[in-house]
Tab-separated table of C-alpha atoms in Angstrom:
chain	number	residue	atom	x	y	z
A	1	UNK	CA	15.416	4.798	-4.851
A	2	UNK	CA	17.886	3.696	-2.222
A	3	UNK	CA	18.961	5.486	0.935
A	4	UNK	CA	21.705	4.796	3.427
A	5	UNK	CA	20.457	4.878	7.005
A	6	UNK	CA	22.890	6.222	9.629
A	7	UNK	CA	23.247	2.656	10.937
A	8	UNK	CA	24.624	1.593	7.561
A	9	UNK	CA	21.608	-0.335	6.307
A	10	UNK	CA	19.805	0.380	3.039
A	11	UNK	CA	16.245	1.743	3.011
A	12	UNK	CA	14.266	1.393	-0.217
A	13	UNK	CA	11.677	3.872	-1.530
A	14	UNK	CA	9.368	2.856	-4.378
A	15	UNK	CA	6.050	3.876	-5.855
A	16	UNK	CA	3.222	1.413	-6.264
A	17	UNK	CA	2.104	0.590	-9.804
A	18	UNK	CA	-1.511	-0.146	-8.857
A	19	UNK	CA	-2.154	3.425	-10.020
A	20	UNK	CA	-1.711	2.032	-13.563
A	21	UNK	CA	-4.459	-0.556	-14.266
A	22	UNK	CA	-3.139	-3.740	-15.880
A	23	UNK	CA	-4.379	-7.294	-15.521
A	24	UNK	CA	-1.981	-9.039	-17.908
A	25	UNK	CA	1.751	-9.385	-18.299
A	26	UNK	CA	1.637	-7.333	-21.504
A	27	UNK	CA	-0.085	-4.597	-19.517
A	28	UNK	CA	2.657	-4.674	-16.882
A	29	UNK	CA	5.339	-4.351	-19.558
A	30	UNK	CA	3.479	-1.386	-21.023
A	31	UNK	CA	3.441	0.256	-17.557
A	32	UNK	CA	7.211	0.018	-17.368
A	33	UNK	CA	7.549	1.694	-20.750
A	34	UNK	CA	4.819	4.316	-20.503
A	35	UNK	CA	4.988	5.317	-16.840
A	36	UNK	CA	7.745	3.866	-14.679
A	37	UNK	CA	10.743	4.659	-16.858
A	38	UNK	CA	9.419	8.173	-17.606
A	39	UNK	CA	9.020	8.811	-13.847
A	40	UNK	CA	12.643	7.722	-13.358
A	41	UNK	CA	13.780	10.075	-16.110
A	42	UNK	CA	11.662	12.884	-14.705
A	43	UNK	CA	13.494	12.474	-11.388
A	44	UNK	CA	16.863	12.386	-13.109
A	45	UNK	CA	17.777	9.065	-11.500
A	46	UNK	CA	19.672	6.112	-12.931
A	47	UNK	CA	17.590	3.739	-10.829
A	48	UNK	CA	14.009	3.829	-9.556
A	49	UNK	CA	12.245	1.420	-7.237
A	50	UNK	CA	8.732	0.334	-8.104
A	51	UNK	CA	6.287	-1.665	-6.022
A	52	UNK	CA	4.710	-3.888	-8.636
A	53	UNK	CA	1.046	-4.808	-8.491
A	54	UNK	CA	0.582	-8.109	-10.319
A	55	UNK	CA	-3.000	-9.191	-10.839
A	56	UNK	CA	-3.910	-12.881	-10.742
A	57	UNK	CA	-3.420	-13.501	-14.473
A	58	UNK	CA	-0.104	-11.665	-14.663
A	59	UNK	CA	1.265	-13.466	-11.604
A	60	UNK	CA	0.136	-16.829	-12.957
A	61	UNK	CA	1.801	-16.171	-16.307
A	62	UNK	CA	5.078	-15.330	-14.610
A	63	UNK	CA	5.163	-18.212	-12.137
A	64	UNK	CA	4.332	-20.804	-14.815
A	65	UNK	CA	6.660	-19.499	-17.543
A	66	UNK	CA	10.316	-19.068	-16.527
A	67	UNK	CA	11.134	-17.385	-19.820
A	68	UNK	CA	8.447	-14.746	-19.220
A	69	UNK	CA	9.852	-14.112	-15.755
A	70	UNK	CA	13.376	-13.746	-17.116
A	71	UNK	CA	12.079	-11.373	-19.782
A	72	UNK	CA	10.394	-9.193	-17.145
A	73	UNK	CA	13.568	-9.063	-15.084
A	74	UNK	CA	15.548	-8.103	-18.196
A	75	UNK	CA	13.017	-5.369	-19.015
A	76	UNK	CA	13.247	-3.954	-15.502
A	77	UNK	CA	17.038	-3.818	-15.723
A	78	UNK	CA	16.945	-2.261	-19.185
A	79	UNK	CA	14.656	0.528	-18.037
A	80	UNK	CA	16.578	1.308	-14.840
A	81	UNK	CA	13.896	-0.106	-12.529
A	82	UNK	CA	14.153	-2.392	-9.526
A	83	UNK	CA	11.647	-4.303	-7.439
A	84	UNK	CA	11.994	-5.272	-3.759
A	85	UNK	CA	8.293	-5.210	-2.879
A	86	UNK	CA	4.966	-6.242	-4.361
A	87	UNK	CA	1.441	-5.089	-3.589
A	88	UNK	CA	-0.486	-8.322	-3.124
A	89	UNK	CA	-3.703	-6.779	-1.750
A	90	UNK	CA	-5.887	-6.473	-4.900
A	91	UNK	CA	-6.372	-9.860	-6.551
A	92	UNK	CA	-7.849	-8.684	-9.845
A	93	UNK	CA	-10.099	-5.992	-11.291
A	94	UNK	CA	-8.457	-3.052	-9.541
A	95	UNK	CA	-8.851	-0.988	-12.696
A	96	UNK	CA	-12.575	-1.721	-13.025
A	97	UNK	CA	-15.131	1.070	-13.135
A	98	UNK	CA	-16.390	-0.071	-9.729
A	99	UNK	CA	-14.046	-1.798	-7.283
A	100	UNK	CA	-15.603	-1.087	-3.858
A	101	UNK	CA	-16.020	-4.336	-1.840
A	102	UNK	CA	-14.576	-6.514	-4.617
A	103	UNK	CA	-11.037	-5.668	-3.548
A	104	UNK	CA	-11.473	-7.804	-0.404
A	105	UNK	CA	-12.104	-11.024	-2.328
A	106	UNK	CA	-10.783	-13.669	-2.181
A	107	UNK	CA	-9.863	-13.357	1.481
A	108	UNK	CA	-7.424	-15.418	3.533
A	109	UNK	CA	-10.026	-18.113	4.242
A	110	UNK	CA	-10.191	-18.850	0.495
A	111	UNK	CA	-7.473	-21.071	-1.055
A	112	UNK	CA	-7.092	-18.682	-3.996
A	113	UNK	CA	-5.521	-16.072	-1.715
A	114	UNK	CA	-2.831	-18.466	-0.498
A	115	UNK	CA	-2.110	-19.667	-4.033
A	116	UNK	CA	-1.854	-16.120	-5.356
A	117	UNK	CA	0.410	-14.886	-2.568
A	118	UNK	CA	2.647	-17.935	-2.953
A	119	UNK	CA	2.959	-17.157	-6.638
A	120	UNK	CA	3.842	-13.531	-5.867
A	121	UNK	CA	6.576	-14.634	-3.476
A	122	UNK	CA	8.077	-16.977	-6.046
A	123	UNK	CA	8.052	-14.234	-8.658
A	124	UNK	CA	9.592	-11.672	-6.312
A	125	UNK	CA	12.425	-14.039	-5.387
A	126	UNK	CA	13.494	-13.898	-9.042
A	127	UNK	CA	12.928	-10.169	-9.517
A	128	UNK	CA	15.011	-8.946	-6.582
A	129	UNK	CA	18.198	-7.113	-7.617
A	130	UNK	CA	21.338	-9.251	-7.495
A	131	UNK	CA	22.695	-7.383	-4.448
A	132	UNK	CA	19.425	-7.569	-2.446
A	133	UNK	CA	18.279	-10.642	-0.534
A	134	UNK	CA	15.157	-9.337	1.249
A	135	UNK	CA	11.756	-8.812	-0.340
A	136	UNK	CA	8.277	-7.951	0.908
A	137	UNK	CA	4.650	-8.447	-0.128
A	138	UNK	CA	1.695	-6.574	1.349
A	139	UNK	CA	-1.644	-8.351	1.527
A	140	UNK	CA	-5.281	-8.218	2.591
A	141	UNK	CA	-5.735	-7.961	6.412
A	142	UNK	CA	-7.435	-11.358	6.658
A	143	UNK	CA	-10.913	-10.370	5.394
A	144	UNK	CA	-13.674	-7.802	5.230
A	145	UNK	CA	-15.366	-7.916	8.630
A	146	UNK	CA	-18.842	-9.084	7.523
A	147	UNK	CA	-17.520	-12.189	5.778
A	148	UNK	CA	-15.613	-13.528	8.774
A	149	UNK	CA	-16.512	-16.008	11.504
A	150	UNK	CA	-14.586	-18.423	13.742
A	151	UNK	CA	-14.507	-21.112	11.068
A	152	UNK	CA	-13.112	-18.786	8.425
A	153	UNK	CA	-10.692	-17.298	10.952
A	154	UNK	CA	-9.237	-20.758	11.597
A	155	UNK	CA	-8.853	-21.347	7.860
A	156	UNK	CA	-7.121	-17.995	7.459
A	157	UNK	CA	-4.655	-18.743	10.276
A	158	UNK	CA	-3.898	-22.121	8.745
A	159	UNK	CA	-3.300	-20.543	5.342
A	160	UNK	CA	-0.894	-17.973	6.748
A	161	UNK	CA	0.986	-20.681	8.638
A	162	UNK	CA	1.297	-22.641	5.396
A	163	UNK	CA	2.515	-19.502	3.644
A	164	UNK	CA	5.229	-19.003	6.287
A	165	UNK	CA	6.399	-22.572	5.722
A	166	UNK	CA	6.522	-21.979	1.983
A	167	UNK	CA	8.528	-18.802	2.481
A	168	UNK	CA	10.986	-20.724	4.630
A	169	UNK	CA	11.359	-23.303	1.860
A	170	UNK	CA	11.776	-20.568	-0.738
A	171	UNK	CA	14.573	-19.047	1.356
A	172	UNK	CA	16.367	-22.386	1.479
A	173	UNK	CA	15.980	-22.837	-2.264
A	174	UNK	CA	16.884	-19.340	-3.473
A	175	UNK	CA	18.704	-17.599	-0.624
A	176	UNK	CA	16.072	-14.834	-0.827
A	177	UNK	CA	14.303	-13.914	2.406
A	178	UNK	CA	10.710	-12.885	1.744
A	179	UNK	CA	8.126	-11.606	4.226
A	180	UNK	CA	4.421	-10.890	3.897
A	181	UNK	CA	2.647	-8.075	5.758
A	182	UNK	CA	-1.052	-7.824	6.596
A	183	UNK	CA	-2.172	-4.290	5.755
A	184	UNK	CA	-4.722	-3.024	8.332
A	185	UNK	CA	-7.593	-1.206	6.629
A	186	UNK	CA	-10.801	0.383	7.960
A	187	UNK	CA	-13.739	-1.990	7.757
A	188	UNK	CA	-11.632	-5.141	7.707
A	189	UNK	CA	-11.235	-7.777	10.392
A	190	UNK	CA	-7.867	-6.176	11.060
A	191	UNK	CA	-8.770	-2.492	10.930
A	192	UNK	CA	-5.994	-1.087	13.113
A	193	UNK	CA	-2.478	-2.026	14.141
A	194	UNK	CA	-3.919	-3.020	17.527
A	195	UNK	CA	-6.252	-5.476	15.771
A	196	UNK	CA	-3.221	-7.072	14.134
A	197	UNK	CA	-1.460	-7.973	17.363
A	198	UNK	CA	-3.542	-11.012	18.328
A	199	UNK	CA	-3.597	-12.840	14.957
A	200	UNK	CA	0.046	-12.117	14.201
A	201	UNK	CA	1.333	-13.167	17.595
A	202	UNK	CA	-0.833	-16.305	17.318
A	203	UNK	CA	0.874	-17.194	14.046
A	204	UNK	CA	4.162	-16.334	15.689
A	205	UNK	CA	6.362	-16.466	12.580
A	206	UNK	CA	8.794	-13.731	11.614
A	207	UNK	CA	7.925	-14.086	7.935
A	208	UNK	CA	4.363	-12.899	8.560
A	209	UNK	CA	4.116	-9.355	9.861
A	210	UNK	CA	2.396	-6.076	9.132
A	211	UNK	CA	2.360	-3.449	6.403
A	212	UNK	CA	1.678	-0.034	7.896
A	213	UNK	CA	-0.283	2.144	5.493
A	214	UNK	CA	-0.183	5.698	6.860
A	215	UNK	CA	-3.490	6.659	5.203
A	216	UNK	CA	-5.249	3.772	6.939
A	217	UNK	CA	-3.455	4.556	10.193
A	218	UNK	CA	-4.685	8.152	10.022
A	219	UNK	CA	-8.221	7.275	8.925
A	220	UNK	CA	-8.618	5.203	12.102
A	221	UNK	CA	-7.192	8.083	14.173
A	222	UNK	CA	-4.293	5.957	15.421
A	223	UNK	CA	-1.361	7.767	16.990
A	224	UNK	CA	1.700	6.696	14.956
A	225	UNK	CA	4.116	6.527	17.881
A	226	UNK	CA	1.718	4.538	20.075
A	227	UNK	CA	0.886	2.148	17.236
A	228	UNK	CA	4.462	1.522	16.169
A	229	UNK	CA	5.703	1.167	19.736
A	230	UNK	CA	3.045	-1.474	20.412
A	231	UNK	CA	4.076	-3.443	17.325
A	232	UNK	CA	7.729	-3.262	18.331
A	233	UNK	CA	7.043	-4.332	21.899
A	234	UNK	CA	4.956	-7.275	20.676
A	235	UNK	CA	7.731	-8.372	18.325
A	236	UNK	CA	5.550	-8.014	15.234
A	237	UNK	CA	7.735	-7.445	12.145
A	238	UNK	CA	6.956	-4.261	10.201
A	239	UNK	CA	7.460	-5.751	6.764
A	240	UNK	CA	6.887	-2.512	4.847
A	241	UNK	CA	5.130	0.820	5.054
A	242	UNK	CA	2.996	2.485	2.440
A	243	UNK	CA	3.356	6.244	2.511
A	244	UNK	CA	-0.071	7.738	1.870
A	245	UNK	CA	-2.340	10.475	3.169
A	246	UNK	CA	-6.059	10.472	3.983
A	247	UNK	CA	-8.688	13.156	3.563
A	248	UNK	CA	-9.295	15.241	6.700
A	249	UNK	CA	-12.296	17.476	7.492
A	250	UNK	CA	-11.931	19.447	10.701
A	251	UNK	CA	-15.478	20.853	10.809
A	252	UNK	CA	-17.879	18.451	9.008
A	253	UNK	CA	-20.916	20.318	10.337
A	254	UNK	CA	-20.287	23.268	8.001
A	255	UNK	CA	-22.147	23.198	4.653
A	256	UNK	CA	-19.037	24.233	2.719
A	257	UNK	CA	-17.079	21.358	4.261
A	258	UNK	CA	-19.757	18.850	3.313
A	259	UNK	CA	-19.844	20.224	-0.217
A	260	UNK	CA	-16.066	19.847	-0.463
A	261	UNK	CA	-16.250	16.269	0.845
A	262	UNK	CA	-19.026	15.399	-1.581
A	263	UNK	CA	-16.661	16.125	-4.479
A	264	UNK	CA	-14.544	13.146	-3.295
A	265	UNK	CA	-17.538	10.773	-3.077
A	266	UNK	CA	-16.967	8.796	-6.275
A	267	UNK	CA	-18.209	5.409	-7.498
A	268	UNK	CA	-14.991	3.455	-8.035
A	269	UNK	CA	-13.332	2.891	-4.657
A	270	UNK	CA	-14.610	2.469	-1.126
A	271	UNK	CA	-13.863	5.521	1.041
A	272	UNK	CA	-14.417	4.377	4.616
A	273	UNK	CA	-15.022	7.402	6.866
A	274	UNK	CA	-14.271	7.623	10.573
A	275	UNK	CA	-14.787	9.959	13.543
A	276	UNK	CA	-13.721	9.646	17.150
A	277	UNK	CA	-16.209	9.925	20.011
A	278	UNK	CA	-16.086	9.609	23.784
A	279	UNK	CA	-17.088	5.973	23.417
A	280	UNK	CA	-14.607	5.136	20.655
A	281	UNK	CA	-14.294	5.135	16.883
A	282	UNK	CA	-17.426	5.406	14.737
A	283	UNK	CA	-17.532	4.922	11.028
A	284	UNK	CA	-19.270	4.236	7.746
A	285	UNK	CA	-18.224	1.980	4.901
A	286	UNK	CA	-18.251	4.831	2.396
A	287	UNK	CA	-18.101	8.594	2.275
A	288	UNK	CA	-21.572	8.970	0.813
A	289	UNK	CA	-23.101	7.195	3.823
A	290	UNK	CA	-21.421	9.664	6.152
A	291	UNK	CA	-22.652	12.645	4.172
A	292	UNK	CA	-26.266	11.552	3.778
A	293	UNK	CA	-26.941	9.904	7.140
A	294	UNK	CA	-26.409	10.552	10.805
A	295	UNK	CA	-24.017	7.669	11.482
A	296	UNK	CA	-21.189	10.026	12.385
A	297	UNK	CA	-21.209	12.975	14.778
A	298	UNK	CA	-20.610	16.242	12.967
A	299	UNK	CA	-19.037	18.028	15.927
A	300	UNK	CA	-15.731	16.170	15.683
A	301	UNK	CA	-13.318	15.822	12.745
A	302	UNK	CA	-13.857	13.232	10.015
A	303	UNK	CA	-11.246	11.333	8.077
A	304	UNK	CA	-11.918	9.423	4.870
A	305	UNK	CA	-9.937	6.611	3.264
A	306	UNK	CA	-9.068	8.503	0.106
A	307	UNK	CA	-5.396	8.458	-0.875
A	308	UNK	CA	-4.755	12.090	-1.742
A	309	UNK	CA	-1.501	13.085	-3.473
A	310	UNK	CA	1.218	13.620	-0.904
A	311	UNK	CA	2.510	16.882	-2.360
A	312	UNK	CA	-0.892	18.414	-3.152
A	313	UNK	CA	-3.372	18.395	-0.244
A	314	UNK	CA	-6.917	19.408	-1.112
A	315	UNK	CA	-7.870	23.057	-0.924
A	316	UNK	CA	-9.480	24.529	2.185
A	317	UNK	CA	-11.728	23.770	3.954
A	318	UNK	CA	-10.268	20.247	3.616
A	319	UNK	CA	-6.744	19.068	4.202
A	320	UNK	CA	-4.773	15.819	4.284
A	321	UNK	CA	-3.199	13.724	7.026
A	322	UNK	CA	0.344	14.348	5.790
A	323	UNK	CA	1.406	15.233	9.390
A	324	UNK	CA	0.496	11.653	10.411
A	325	UNK	CA	2.678	10.311	7.598
A	326	UNK	CA	5.570	12.496	8.739
A	327	UNK	CA	5.205	11.387	12.363
A	328	UNK	CA	5.061	7.721	11.329
A	329	UNK	CA	8.086	8.065	9.060
A	330	UNK	CA	10.073	9.679	11.867
A	331	UNK	CA	9.387	6.660	14.042
A	332	UNK	CA	9.905	4.145	11.219
A	333	UNK	CA	13.296	5.299	9.977
A	334	UNK	CA	14.332	8.278	12.125
A	335	UNK	CA	15.664	6.268	15.051
A	336	UNK	CA	19.010	4.539	15.557
A	337	UNK	CA	17.794	1.601	13.434
A	338	UNK	CA	14.961	1.490	10.871
A	339	UNK	CA	11.833	-0.429	11.898
A	340	UNK	CA	11.341	-1.273	8.212
A	341	UNK	CA	13.525	-0.941	5.149
A	342	UNK	CA	10.771	-0.982	2.530
A	343	UNK	CA	8.774	2.206	1.874
A	344	UNK	CA	6.233	2.596	-0.915
A	345	UNK	CA	4.284	5.641	-2.059
A	346	UNK	CA	0.792	4.367	-2.817
A	347	UNK	CA	-1.512	6.987	-4.279
A	348	UNK	CA	-3.721	4.918	-6.583
A	349	UNK	CA	-6.626	7.384	-6.672
A	350	UNK	CA	-5.340	9.965	-9.148
A	351	UNK	CA	-8.162	9.307	-11.604
A	352	UNK	CA	-10.744	9.190	-8.780
A	353	UNK	CA	-9.969	12.746	-7.666
A	354	UNK	CA	-12.519	15.477	-8.353
A	355	UNK	CA	-12.339	16.215	-12.105
A	356	UNK	CA	-10.528	19.529	-11.726
A	357	UNK	CA	-7.742	17.825	-9.748
A	358	UNK	CA	-7.193	14.795	-12.003
A	359	UNK	CA	-4.204	14.601	-14.329
A	360	UNK	CA	-5.486	15.075	-17.859
A	361	UNK	CA	-2.482	13.630	-19.660
A	362	UNK	CA	0.082	10.924	-19.088
A	363	UNK	CA	2.740	13.591	-18.645
A	364	UNK	CA	0.752	15.234	-15.845
A	365	UNK	CA	0.430	11.905	-14.039
A	366	UNK	CA	4.163	11.284	-14.389
A	367	UNK	CA	4.872	14.745	-13.003
A	368	UNK	CA	2.545	14.110	-10.048
A	369	UNK	CA	4.137	10.780	-9.147
A	370	UNK	CA	7.602	12.305	-9.441
A	371	UNK	CA	6.534	15.164	-7.148
A	372	UNK	CA	5.288	12.685	-4.531
A	373	UNK	CA	8.567	10.778	-4.652
A	374	UNK	CA	10.500	14.026	-4.361
A	375	UNK	CA	8.569	14.935	-1.222
A	376	UNK	CA	9.203	11.475	0.256
A	377	UNK	CA	12.883	11.715	-0.630
A	378	UNK	CA	13.166	15.081	1.096
A	379	UNK	CA	11.473	13.727	4.226
A	380	UNK	CA	13.985	10.882	4.341
A	381	UNK	CA	17.045	13.057	3.862
A	382	UNK	CA	15.725	15.454	6.526
A	383	UNK	CA	15.756	12.461	8.879
A	384	UNK	CA	19.435	11.906	8.195
A	385	UNK	CA	19.268	9.283	5.472
A	386	UNK	CA	21.567	9.717	2.470
A	387	UNK	CA	20.263	9.150	-1.027
A	388	UNK	CA	22.356	6.637	-2.944
A	389	UNK	CA	23.046	6.711	-6.701
């Protein structure tokens, strides 16, 4: 979906396909047929943006076989779909029964991460619509914190510098300008936008910036205006933003609140949980640890890294951090010029929701994704952007 900003530039809204597990190119093509095109039709649009997630094997197949890449581009066009952004965070296995810590491997100190992200950039340069020259890729925020030391940090910086050089060369070759954004996430070396300032300014290249995920922003209790102002003042490019909402518990001491939270403690994904204290942020790696231990104070609100559907916050006594998303979006695109032109709805946890909240059929999932995009569209038009055909 495209929108005209009051300054005349185009802002893109997509939804991320990592909600549909697929490790192979055939699986990606099936997603387009079974989910993406039906979402477009459900919205009554001639064109729908999608943020493709391409696992290692799918990306490798595309970058090594020009005919396969042309066929994917043809299929996107035929189904009324367009791609300006890729989700390069998960490497493989995102549809596994247990993902947890696996999603952070390989990290930026490992050569596989550089090779994979380079492949994604080369693929995206060929998938961009004919009238669009700018693309974006979101990626792991360096590494999970426990697997990182000075030696690995130096290797990660070197890899990102090499990536920037490759993106420059790709621009010269194709005329397509691609940027990669580190996506701060709780528990990682770069957990907050503030953590991103030092490594990104050290790299000092405008092709390497940040992807602001509003669920992660909220989970770490960051104020959107403060965070985005700091990025702007430091000259850090906001490559893209993922529109998502976290789980919020105002009174975690209450038994009914803990029971409600426990329903979201599931075995597939990691749900980092945070609370603020007088001495700073405290957290656990997963929701179950917060519920069963005393790592977090129970007299202050908790937030958990669980991407809840934007249009359907959990029932009381829980809620979502949708207000944080709205505040961030106002700062991102509500000013005289957009801070980013790539927005992506990224609720990948539909099938990890408590059983009574999960979509039971493909049609219900399609309806849910369409409802999220409708909410995002309305937020954008309320900010003065005009939806384009």
